[in-house]
Coordinates of C-alpha atoms in Angstrom, one line a residue:
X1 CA 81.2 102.2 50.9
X2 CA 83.7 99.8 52.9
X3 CA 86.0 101.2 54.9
X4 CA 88.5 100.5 52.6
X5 CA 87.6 102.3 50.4
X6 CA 87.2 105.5 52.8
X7 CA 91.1 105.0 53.9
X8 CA 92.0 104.9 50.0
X9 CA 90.2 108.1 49.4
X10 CA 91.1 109.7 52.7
X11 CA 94.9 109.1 51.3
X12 CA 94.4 111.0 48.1
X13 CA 93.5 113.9 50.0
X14 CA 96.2 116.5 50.6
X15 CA 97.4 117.1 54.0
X16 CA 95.5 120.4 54.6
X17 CA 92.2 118.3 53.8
X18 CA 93.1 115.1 55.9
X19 CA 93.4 117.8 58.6
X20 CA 90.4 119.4 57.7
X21 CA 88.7 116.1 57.4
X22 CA 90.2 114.7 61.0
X23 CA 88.8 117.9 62.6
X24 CA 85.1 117.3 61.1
X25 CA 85.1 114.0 62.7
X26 CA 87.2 113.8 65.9
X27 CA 83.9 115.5 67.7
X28 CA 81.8 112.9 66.4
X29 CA 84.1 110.2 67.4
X30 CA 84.4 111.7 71.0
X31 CA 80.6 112.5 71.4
X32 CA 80.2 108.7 70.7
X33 CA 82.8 107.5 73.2
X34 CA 81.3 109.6 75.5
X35 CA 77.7 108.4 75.1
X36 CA 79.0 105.0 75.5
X37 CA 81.0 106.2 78.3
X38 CA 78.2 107.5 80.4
X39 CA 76.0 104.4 80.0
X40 CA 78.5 101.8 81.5
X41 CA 78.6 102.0 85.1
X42 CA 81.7 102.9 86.2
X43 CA 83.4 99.9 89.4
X44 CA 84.5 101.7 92.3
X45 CA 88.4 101.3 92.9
X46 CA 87.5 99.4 96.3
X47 CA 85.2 97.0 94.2
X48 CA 88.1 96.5 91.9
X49 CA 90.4 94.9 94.2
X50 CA 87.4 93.1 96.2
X51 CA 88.5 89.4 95.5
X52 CA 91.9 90.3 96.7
X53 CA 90.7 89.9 100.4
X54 CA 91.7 91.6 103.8
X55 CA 94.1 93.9 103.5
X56 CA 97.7 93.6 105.9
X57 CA 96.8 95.1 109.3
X58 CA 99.4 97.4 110.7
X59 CA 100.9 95.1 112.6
X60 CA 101.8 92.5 110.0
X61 CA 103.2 95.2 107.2
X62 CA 105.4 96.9 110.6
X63 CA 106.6 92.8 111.0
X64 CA 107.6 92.1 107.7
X65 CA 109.3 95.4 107.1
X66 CA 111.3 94.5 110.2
X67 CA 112.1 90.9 108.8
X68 CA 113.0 92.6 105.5
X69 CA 115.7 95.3 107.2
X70 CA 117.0 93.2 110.3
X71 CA 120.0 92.1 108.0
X72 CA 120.5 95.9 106.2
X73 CA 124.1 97.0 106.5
X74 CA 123.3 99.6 108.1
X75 CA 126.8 100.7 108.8
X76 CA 127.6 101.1 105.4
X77 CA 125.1 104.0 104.7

């Protein structure tokens, strides 16, 4: 049976039985994703942003925040 086929027949069904029938297989569908879930190995969020390089030291984010508000009208606030 192609899916298809399933959807056509799932459409027929009334809406107490497409709940019915959504609540039968929403565990499967969940047990599944989390089987597949638990194989992949999971990246670290440090090994995600690994080819970004060297974070700013202190230093330079305190000098370019100073660049960035040396010209703030400050005495309109």
């Amino acid at each position: 049976m192609s899916l298809k086929e399933v959807i056509r027949l799932a459409k027929q069904l009334s809406t107490v039985d497409k709940v019915r029938l959504i609540q039968q297989i929403a565990p499967d569908i969940e047990r599944e994703l989390t089987d597949k879930l638990s194989n992949f190995p999971r990246q670290s969020l440090w090994g995600l942003c690994a080819d970004l390089g060297n974070a700013p030291s202190t230093e330079e984010i305190d000098a370019t925040r100073s660049e960035e508000w040396a010209n703030f009208p400050r005495e309109d606030i």
